[in-house]
Short mmCIF file of C-alpha atoms and ligand atoms in Angstrom, two decimals:
data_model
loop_
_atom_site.label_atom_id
_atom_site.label_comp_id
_atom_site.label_asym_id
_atom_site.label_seq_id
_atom_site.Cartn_x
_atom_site.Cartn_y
_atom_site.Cartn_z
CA UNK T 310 136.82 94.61 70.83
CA UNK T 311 138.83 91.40 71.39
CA UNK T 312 139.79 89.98 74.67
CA UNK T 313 140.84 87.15 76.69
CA UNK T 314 137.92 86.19 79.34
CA UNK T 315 138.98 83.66 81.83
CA UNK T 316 140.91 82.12 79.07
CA UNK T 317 138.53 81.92 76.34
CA UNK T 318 138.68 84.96 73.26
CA UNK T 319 135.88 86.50 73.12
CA UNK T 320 134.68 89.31 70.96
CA UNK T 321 132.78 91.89 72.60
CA UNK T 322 130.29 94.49 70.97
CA UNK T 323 131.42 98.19 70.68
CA UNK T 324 129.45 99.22 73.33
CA UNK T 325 130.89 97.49 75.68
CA UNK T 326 133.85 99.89 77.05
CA UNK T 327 134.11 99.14 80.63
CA UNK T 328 134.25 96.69 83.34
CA UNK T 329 131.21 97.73 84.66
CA UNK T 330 130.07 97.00 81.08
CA UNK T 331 131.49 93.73 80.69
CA UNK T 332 129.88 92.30 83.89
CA UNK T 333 126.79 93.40 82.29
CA UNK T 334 126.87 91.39 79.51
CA UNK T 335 128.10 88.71 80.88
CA UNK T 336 124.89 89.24 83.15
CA UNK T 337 127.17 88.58 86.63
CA UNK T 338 126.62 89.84 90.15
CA UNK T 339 128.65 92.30 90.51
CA UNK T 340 128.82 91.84 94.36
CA UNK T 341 129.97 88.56 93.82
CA UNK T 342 132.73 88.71 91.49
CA UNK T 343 136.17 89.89 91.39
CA UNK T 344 138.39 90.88 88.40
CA UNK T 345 141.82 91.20 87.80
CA UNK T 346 142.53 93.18 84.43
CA UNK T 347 146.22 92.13 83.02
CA UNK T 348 146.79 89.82 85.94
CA UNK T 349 146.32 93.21 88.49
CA UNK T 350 143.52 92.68 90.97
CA UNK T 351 140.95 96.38 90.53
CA UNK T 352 139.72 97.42 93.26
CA UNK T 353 136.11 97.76 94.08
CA UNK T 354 136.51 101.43 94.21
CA UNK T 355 137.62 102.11 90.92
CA UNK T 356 136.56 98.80 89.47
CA UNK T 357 133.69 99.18 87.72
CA UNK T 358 134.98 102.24 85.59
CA UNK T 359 137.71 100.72 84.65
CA UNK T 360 138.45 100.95 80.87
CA UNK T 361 139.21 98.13 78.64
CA UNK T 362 141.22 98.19 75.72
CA UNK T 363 141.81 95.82 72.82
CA UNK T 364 143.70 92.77 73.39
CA UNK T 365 143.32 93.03 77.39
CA UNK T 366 142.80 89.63 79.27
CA UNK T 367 140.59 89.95 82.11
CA UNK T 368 140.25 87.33 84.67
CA UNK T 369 136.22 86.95 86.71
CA UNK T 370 136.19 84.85 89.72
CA UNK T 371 132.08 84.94 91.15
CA UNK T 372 132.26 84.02 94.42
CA UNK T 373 129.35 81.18 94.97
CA UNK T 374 127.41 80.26 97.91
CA UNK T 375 126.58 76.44 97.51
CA UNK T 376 128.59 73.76 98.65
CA UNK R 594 149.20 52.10 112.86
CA UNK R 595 152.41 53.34 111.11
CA UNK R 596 151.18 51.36 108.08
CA UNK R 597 148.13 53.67 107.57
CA UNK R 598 149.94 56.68 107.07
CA UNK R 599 152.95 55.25 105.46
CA UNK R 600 152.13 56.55 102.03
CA UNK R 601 151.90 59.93 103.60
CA UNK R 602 154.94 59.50 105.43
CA UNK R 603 157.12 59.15 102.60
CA UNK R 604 155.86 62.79 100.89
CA UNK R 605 158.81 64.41 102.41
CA UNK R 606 157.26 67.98 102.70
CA UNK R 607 155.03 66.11 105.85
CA UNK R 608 157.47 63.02 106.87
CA UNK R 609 157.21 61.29 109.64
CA UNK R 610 157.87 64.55 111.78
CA UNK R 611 154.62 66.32 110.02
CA UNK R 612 152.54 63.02 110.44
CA UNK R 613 153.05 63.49 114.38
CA UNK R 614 152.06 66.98 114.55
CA UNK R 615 148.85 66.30 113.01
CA UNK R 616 147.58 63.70 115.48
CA UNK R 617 147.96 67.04 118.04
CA UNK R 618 145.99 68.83 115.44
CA UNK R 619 142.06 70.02 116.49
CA UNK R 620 139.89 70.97 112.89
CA UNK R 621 136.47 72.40 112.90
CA UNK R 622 134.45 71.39 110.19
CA UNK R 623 131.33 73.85 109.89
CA UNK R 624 128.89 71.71 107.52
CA UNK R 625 128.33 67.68 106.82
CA UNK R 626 126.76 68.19 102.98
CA UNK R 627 128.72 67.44 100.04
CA UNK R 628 132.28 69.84 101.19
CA UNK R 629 131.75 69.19 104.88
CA UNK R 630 131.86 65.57 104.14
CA UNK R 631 134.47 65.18 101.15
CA UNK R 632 136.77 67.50 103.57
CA UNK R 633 136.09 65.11 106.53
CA UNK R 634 136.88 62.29 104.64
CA UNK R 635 140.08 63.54 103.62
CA UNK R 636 141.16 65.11 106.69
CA UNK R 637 140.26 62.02 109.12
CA UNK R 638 141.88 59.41 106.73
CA UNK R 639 145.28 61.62 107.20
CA UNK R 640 145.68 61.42 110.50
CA UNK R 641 144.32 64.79 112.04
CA UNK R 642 144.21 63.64 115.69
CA UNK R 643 140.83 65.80 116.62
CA UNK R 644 137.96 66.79 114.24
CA UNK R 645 134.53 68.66 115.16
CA UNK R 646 131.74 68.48 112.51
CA UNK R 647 128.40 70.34 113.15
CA UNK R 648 125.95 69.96 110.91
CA UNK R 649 122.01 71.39 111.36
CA UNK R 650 120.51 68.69 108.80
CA UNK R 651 119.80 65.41 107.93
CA UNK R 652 120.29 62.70 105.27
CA UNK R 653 118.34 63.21 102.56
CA UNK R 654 118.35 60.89 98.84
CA UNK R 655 119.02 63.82 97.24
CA UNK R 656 122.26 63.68 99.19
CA UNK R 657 123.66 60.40 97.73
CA UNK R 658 124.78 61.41 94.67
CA UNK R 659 128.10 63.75 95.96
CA UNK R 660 127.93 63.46 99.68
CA UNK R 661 130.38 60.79 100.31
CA UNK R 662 130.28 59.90 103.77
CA UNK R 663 126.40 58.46 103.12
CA UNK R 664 124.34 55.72 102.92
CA UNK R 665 120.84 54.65 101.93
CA UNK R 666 120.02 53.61 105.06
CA UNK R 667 121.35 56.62 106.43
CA UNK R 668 118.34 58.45 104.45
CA UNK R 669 115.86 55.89 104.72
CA UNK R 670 116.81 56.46 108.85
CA UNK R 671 116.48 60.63 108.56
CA UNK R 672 119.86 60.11 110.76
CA UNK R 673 121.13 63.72 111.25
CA UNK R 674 124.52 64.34 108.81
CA UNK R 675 126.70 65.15 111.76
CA UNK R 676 125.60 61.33 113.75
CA UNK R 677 125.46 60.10 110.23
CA UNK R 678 129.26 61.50 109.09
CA UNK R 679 130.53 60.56 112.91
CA UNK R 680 129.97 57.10 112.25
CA UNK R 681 131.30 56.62 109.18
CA UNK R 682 134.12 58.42 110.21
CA UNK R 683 134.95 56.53 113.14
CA UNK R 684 135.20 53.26 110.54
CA UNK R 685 137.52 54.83 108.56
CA UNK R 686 139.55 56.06 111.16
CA UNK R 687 139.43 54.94 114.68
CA UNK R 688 142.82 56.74 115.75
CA UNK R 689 141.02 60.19 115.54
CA UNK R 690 138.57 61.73 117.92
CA UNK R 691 135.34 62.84 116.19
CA UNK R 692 132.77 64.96 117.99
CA UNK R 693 129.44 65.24 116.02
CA UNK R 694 127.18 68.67 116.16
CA UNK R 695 123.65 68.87 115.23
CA UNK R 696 123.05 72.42 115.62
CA UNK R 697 123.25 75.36 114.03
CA UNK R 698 126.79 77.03 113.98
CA UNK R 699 125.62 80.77 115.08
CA UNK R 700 127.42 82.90 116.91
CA UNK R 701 126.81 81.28 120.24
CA UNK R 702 128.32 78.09 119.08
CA UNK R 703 131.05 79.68 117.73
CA UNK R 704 132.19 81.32 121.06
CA UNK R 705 131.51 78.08 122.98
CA UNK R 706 133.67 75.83 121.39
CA UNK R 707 136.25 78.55 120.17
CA UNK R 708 136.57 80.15 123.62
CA UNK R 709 136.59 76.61 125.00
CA UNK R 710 139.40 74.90 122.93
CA UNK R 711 141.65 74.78 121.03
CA UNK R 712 141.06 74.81 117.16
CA UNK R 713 143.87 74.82 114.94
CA UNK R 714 141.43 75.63 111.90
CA UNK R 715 137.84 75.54 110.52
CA UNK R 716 137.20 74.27 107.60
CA UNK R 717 133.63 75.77 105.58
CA UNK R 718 132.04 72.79 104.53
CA UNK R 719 128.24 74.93 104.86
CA UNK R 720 126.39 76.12 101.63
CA UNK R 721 125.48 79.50 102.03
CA UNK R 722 126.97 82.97 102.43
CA UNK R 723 124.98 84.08 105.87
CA UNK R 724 126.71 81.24 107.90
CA UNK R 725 130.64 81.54 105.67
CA UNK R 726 130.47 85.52 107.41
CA UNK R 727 129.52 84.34 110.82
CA UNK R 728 132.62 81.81 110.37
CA UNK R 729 134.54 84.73 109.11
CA UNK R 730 133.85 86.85 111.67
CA UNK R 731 134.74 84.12 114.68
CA UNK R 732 137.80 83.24 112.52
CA UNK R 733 138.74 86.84 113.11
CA UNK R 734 137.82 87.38 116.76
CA UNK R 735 139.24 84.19 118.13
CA UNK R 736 142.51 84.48 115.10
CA UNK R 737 141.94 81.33 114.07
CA UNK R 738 142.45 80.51 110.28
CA UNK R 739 139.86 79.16 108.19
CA UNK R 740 139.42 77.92 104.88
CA UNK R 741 136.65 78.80 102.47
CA UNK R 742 135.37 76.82 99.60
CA UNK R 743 132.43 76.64 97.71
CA UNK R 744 131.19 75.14 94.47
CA UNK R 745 128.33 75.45 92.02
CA UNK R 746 127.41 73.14 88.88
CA UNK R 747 130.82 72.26 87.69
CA UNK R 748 132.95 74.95 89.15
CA UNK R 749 134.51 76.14 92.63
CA UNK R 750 136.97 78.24 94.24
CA UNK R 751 138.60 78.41 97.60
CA UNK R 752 140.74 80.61 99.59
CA UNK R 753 142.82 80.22 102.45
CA UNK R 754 142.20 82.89 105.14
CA UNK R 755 144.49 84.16 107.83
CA UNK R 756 143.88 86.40 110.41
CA UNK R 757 145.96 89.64 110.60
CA UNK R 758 147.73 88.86 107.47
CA UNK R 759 145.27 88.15 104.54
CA UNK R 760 141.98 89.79 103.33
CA UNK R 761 139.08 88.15 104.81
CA UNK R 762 135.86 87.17 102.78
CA UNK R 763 133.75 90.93 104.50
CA UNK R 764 137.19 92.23 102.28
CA UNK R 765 136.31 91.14 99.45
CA UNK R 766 132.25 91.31 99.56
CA UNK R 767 130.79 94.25 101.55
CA UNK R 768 127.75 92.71 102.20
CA UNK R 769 126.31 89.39 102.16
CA UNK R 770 124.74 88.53 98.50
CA UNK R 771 121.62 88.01 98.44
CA UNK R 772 121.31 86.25 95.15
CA UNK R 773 123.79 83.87 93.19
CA UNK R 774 123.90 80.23 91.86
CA UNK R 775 122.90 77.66 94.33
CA UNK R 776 123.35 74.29 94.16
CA UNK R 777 119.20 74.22 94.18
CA UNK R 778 119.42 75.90 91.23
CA UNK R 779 121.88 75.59 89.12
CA UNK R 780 123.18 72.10 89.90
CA UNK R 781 126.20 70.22 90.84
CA UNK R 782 128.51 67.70 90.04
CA UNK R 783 130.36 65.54 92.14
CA UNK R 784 133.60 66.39 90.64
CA UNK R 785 133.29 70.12 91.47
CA UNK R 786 132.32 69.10 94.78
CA UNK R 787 135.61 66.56 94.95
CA UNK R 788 137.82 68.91 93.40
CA UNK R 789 136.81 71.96 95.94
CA UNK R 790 137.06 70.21 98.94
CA UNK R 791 140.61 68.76 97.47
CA UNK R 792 141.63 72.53 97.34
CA UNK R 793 140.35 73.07 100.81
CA UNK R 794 142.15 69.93 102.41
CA UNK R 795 145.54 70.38 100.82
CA UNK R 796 145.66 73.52 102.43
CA UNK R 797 144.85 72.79 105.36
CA UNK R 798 147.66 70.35 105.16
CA UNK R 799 149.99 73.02 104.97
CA UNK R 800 148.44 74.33 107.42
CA UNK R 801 148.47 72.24 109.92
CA UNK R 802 152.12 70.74 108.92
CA UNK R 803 153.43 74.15 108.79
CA UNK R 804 154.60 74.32 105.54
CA UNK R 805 153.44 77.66 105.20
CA UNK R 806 155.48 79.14 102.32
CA UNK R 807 153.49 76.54 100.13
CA UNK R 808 150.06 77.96 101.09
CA UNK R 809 148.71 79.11 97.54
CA UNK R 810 147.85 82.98 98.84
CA UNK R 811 145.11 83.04 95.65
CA UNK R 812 141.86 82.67 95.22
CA UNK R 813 142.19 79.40 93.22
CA UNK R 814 138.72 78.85 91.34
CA UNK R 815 138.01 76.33 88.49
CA UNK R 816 134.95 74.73 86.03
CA UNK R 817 135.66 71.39 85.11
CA UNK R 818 133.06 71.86 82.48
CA UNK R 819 134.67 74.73 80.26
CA UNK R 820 138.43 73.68 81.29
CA UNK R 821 139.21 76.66 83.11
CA UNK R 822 141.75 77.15 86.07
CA UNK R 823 142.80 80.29 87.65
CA UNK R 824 144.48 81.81 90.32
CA UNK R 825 143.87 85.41 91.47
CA UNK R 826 146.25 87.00 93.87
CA UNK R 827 143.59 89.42 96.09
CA UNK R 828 146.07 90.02 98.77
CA UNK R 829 145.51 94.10 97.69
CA UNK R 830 141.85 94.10 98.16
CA UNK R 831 142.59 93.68 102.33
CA UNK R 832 140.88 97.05 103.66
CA UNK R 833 142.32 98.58 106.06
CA UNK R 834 139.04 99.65 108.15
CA UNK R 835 137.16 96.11 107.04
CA UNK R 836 135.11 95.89 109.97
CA UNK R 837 135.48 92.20 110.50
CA UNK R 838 139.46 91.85 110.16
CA UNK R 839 140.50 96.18 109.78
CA UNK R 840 141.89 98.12 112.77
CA UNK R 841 138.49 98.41 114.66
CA UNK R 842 136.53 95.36 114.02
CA UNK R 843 133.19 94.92 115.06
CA UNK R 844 132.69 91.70 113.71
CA UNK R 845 129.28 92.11 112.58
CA UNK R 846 127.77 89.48 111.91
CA UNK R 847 128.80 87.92 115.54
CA UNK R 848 125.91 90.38 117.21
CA UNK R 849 122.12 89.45 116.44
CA UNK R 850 119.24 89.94 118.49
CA UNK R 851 117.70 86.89 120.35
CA UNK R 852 114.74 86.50 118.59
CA UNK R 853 113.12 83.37 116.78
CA UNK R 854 114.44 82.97 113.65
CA UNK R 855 112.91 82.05 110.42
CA UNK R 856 114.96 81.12 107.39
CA UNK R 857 114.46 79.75 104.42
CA UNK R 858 116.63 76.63 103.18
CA UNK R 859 117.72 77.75 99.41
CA UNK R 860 115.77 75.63 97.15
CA UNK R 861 114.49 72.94 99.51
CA UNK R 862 110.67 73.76 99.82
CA UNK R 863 111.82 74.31 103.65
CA UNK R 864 111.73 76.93 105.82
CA UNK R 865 114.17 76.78 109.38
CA UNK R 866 112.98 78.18 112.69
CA UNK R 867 115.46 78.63 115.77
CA UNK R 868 113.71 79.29 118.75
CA UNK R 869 115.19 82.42 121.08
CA UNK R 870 116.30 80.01 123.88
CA UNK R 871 117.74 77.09 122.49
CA UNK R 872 116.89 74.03 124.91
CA UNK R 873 116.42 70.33 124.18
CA UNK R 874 113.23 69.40 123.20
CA UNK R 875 112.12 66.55 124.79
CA UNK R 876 110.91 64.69 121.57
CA UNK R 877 108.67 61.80 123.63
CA UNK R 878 106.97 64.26 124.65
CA UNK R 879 106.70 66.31 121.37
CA UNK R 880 105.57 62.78 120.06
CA UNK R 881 102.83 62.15 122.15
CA UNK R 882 101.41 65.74 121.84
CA UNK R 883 101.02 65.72 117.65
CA UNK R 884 100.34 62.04 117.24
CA UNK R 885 96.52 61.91 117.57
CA UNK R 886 96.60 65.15 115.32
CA UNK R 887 99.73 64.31 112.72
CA UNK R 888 101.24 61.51 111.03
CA UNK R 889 104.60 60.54 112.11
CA UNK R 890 106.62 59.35 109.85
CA UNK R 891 109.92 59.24 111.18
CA UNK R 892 111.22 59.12 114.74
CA UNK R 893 114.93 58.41 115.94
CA UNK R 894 116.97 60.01 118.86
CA UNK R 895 117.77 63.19 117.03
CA UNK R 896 114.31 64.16 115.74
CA UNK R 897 110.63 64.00 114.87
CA UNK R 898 108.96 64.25 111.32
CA UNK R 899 105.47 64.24 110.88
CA UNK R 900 103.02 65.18 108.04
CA UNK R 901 100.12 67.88 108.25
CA UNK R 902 98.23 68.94 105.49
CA UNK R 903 100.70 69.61 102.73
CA UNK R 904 103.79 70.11 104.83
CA UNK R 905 106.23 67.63 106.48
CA UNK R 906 107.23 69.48 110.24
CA UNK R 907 110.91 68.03 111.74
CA UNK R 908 111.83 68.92 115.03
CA UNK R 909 115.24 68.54 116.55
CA UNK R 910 116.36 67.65 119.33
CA UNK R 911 118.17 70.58 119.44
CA UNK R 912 115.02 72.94 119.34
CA UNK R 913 115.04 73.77 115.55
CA UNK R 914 112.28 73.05 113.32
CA UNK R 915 111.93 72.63 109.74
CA UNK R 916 108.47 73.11 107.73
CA UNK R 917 109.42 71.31 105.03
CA UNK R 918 106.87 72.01 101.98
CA UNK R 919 106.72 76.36 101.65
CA UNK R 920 109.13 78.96 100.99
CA UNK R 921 107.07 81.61 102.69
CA UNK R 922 107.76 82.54 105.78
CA UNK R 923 104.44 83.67 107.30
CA UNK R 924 103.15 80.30 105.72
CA UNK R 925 105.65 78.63 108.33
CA UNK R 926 105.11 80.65 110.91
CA UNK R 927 101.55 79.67 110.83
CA UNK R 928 101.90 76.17 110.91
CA UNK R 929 104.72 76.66 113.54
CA UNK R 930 103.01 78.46 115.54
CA UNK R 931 100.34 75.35 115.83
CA UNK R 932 102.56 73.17 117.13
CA UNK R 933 105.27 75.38 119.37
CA UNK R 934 105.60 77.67 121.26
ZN1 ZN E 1146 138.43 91.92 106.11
#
């Protein structure tokens, strides 16, 4: 699958299907980050399942702690 | 005097009209490292007529390359970032009135000086996630608005939070992370740093000039490295039942037990202990009790360092203590416990 990643194209292996899926392979903390699929913010509830389809651009912001 | 803030002046969305409200403005900066002090900077130089910065550290070399209010000396001297940032501060600015904090901004500080006074906004200039929900929490109780930012190797975001009308940071993380990038780890340039705290001060600008249809209402986050800027509008993710900002709060992370407190610094070889009943140490005294014993290596008005074994011990005036050379806890409380009570 193709996508847009905050900003970048990226192509993603088959198995990744999901949200939940994408965070993995991008290896993030899922506690820390927040996406917004097609410029809508997902909610936690119903984030991780989301489904992703070709061509979808998908924003990440990880929160981070240092400063 | 109307020279200095000419410049500023002439941006008409502040004017002359904007400049005078800010000298009646009172901002609480919560951290003197590298945000703490690029937001001070900033905000002092413009004119705010009040600013409070609390800090728990000191000035250390590792400091100097993106904490801008510092000097060598200032390291060489251990001077505490809050005395350290105050007088700087005062040099830049001497029309504003700068009150300098070494302690640690818990809960109790918090309802002193928010009960006490009036703050127009806090500013999180601190470098960890415990301490940004205890500011989140007394930013909800006392409705005061504050304004997070935090950065990491070569990126940051920041977020403007209001009270009763935005989602607050326990919104958007249910708990407090207990693992992610640190500056220990991972890095950090000074741009990130510069570009963060830039985020944080224009909006705090608005803020405070109340031009508040320009405040962004995003998360705006960036990496300077990989040339990527975005802005996320998380205004659905407020909960309804949050318990720090929802119909009931709680505000959770206001209530701990009174208890001595051992923390470790992130990445610093350090671990922090808070007595139960904060009092001023008397340090003289402190001094004269570890120097046959210990080798002390640095001694001002705001603390005591001296070297045992492998570890460096700092005590505050303000009754904190850092053993500077472990990460373990019981390790620290060991050697603590050798020295205080
Ligand atoms: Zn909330």
């Amino acid at each position: 699958m193709n996508m847009t990643v905050n900003g970048r194209d990226v192509e993603l292996p088959d198995h990744v299907t999901t949200v939940r899926d994408l965070l993995d392979h991008f290896k993030l903390n899922k506690e820390l980050a927040i996406v917004e699929l097609n410029q809508s913010i997902l909610d936690k509830s119903i984030r991780d399942d989301a489904a992703l389809s070709d061509g979808d651009r998908i924003e990440i912001v990880q929160f981070v702690g240092g400063g | 005097m109307t020279e200095r803030y000419s410049r500023q002046v002439l941006f008409p969305p502040i004017g002359q009209n904007g400049q005078e409200v800010l000298r009646d403005k009172h901002v609480l900066i919560i951290g003197a490292g590298a945000l703490g002090a690029a937001n001070a900077e900033m905000i002092v130089r413009a004119g705010v007529g009040h600013v409070t910065i609390v800090d728990r550290d000191y000035v250390d070399f590792s400091n100097l390359q993106r904490q801008n209010l510092y000097t060598e000396q200032d390291a060489i001297d251990r001077l505490p970032k809050a005395e350290a940032a105050q007088k700087r501060l005062a040099a830049l600015n001497s029309d504003v009135v700068i009150d300098a904090v070494t302690a640690d901004a818990d809960p109790e500080f918090f309802k002193n000086i928010l009960s006490g006074s009036a703050v127009d906004l806090i500013i999180d200039g601190t470098d960890n996630f415990d301490i940004r929900f205890v500011i989140n929490d007394a930013a909800q109780k006392y409705a005061i608005p504050w304004v997070y930012g935090a950065c990491v190797a070569s990126g940051g975001l920041s977020l403007f939070i209001i009270p009763g009308k935005t989602p607050c940071l326990h919104c958007l993380m249910d708990t407090i992370p207990q693992a992610g990038a640190t500056c220990d780890t991972a890095g950090i340039i000074s741009p990130a740093v510069q570009m963060t705290a830039s985020a944080q001060t224009a909006e705090a600008l608005k803020w405070l000039t109340g031009n508040i249809d320009s405040l962004r209402g995003t998360i705006f986050s960036f990496d300077l490295w990989t040339n990527h800027f975005s802005s996320v509008d998380a205004a659905k993710l407020k909960k309804p039942d949050c318990p720090s900002c929802g119909a009931n709060p709680v505000y959770p992370f206001l209530s701990y037990e009174l208890s001595t407190k051992f923390a470790v610094l992130c990445g610093r070889d350090t671990v922090q202990i808070r007595p139960s009943s904060i009092k001023k140490r008397d340090l003289q005294l402190l001094s004269e009790s570890v120097e046959n014993s210990a080798d002390i290596t640095h001694k001002n008005a705001f603390l005591i360092s001296f070297k045992k074994d492998t570890y460096t011990i700092t005590a505050f005036q303000d009754g904190r203590v850092f053993i500077h050379g472990t990460s373990s806890i019981d390790e620290s409380k060991k050697v603590y416990y050798q020295y205080f009570q």
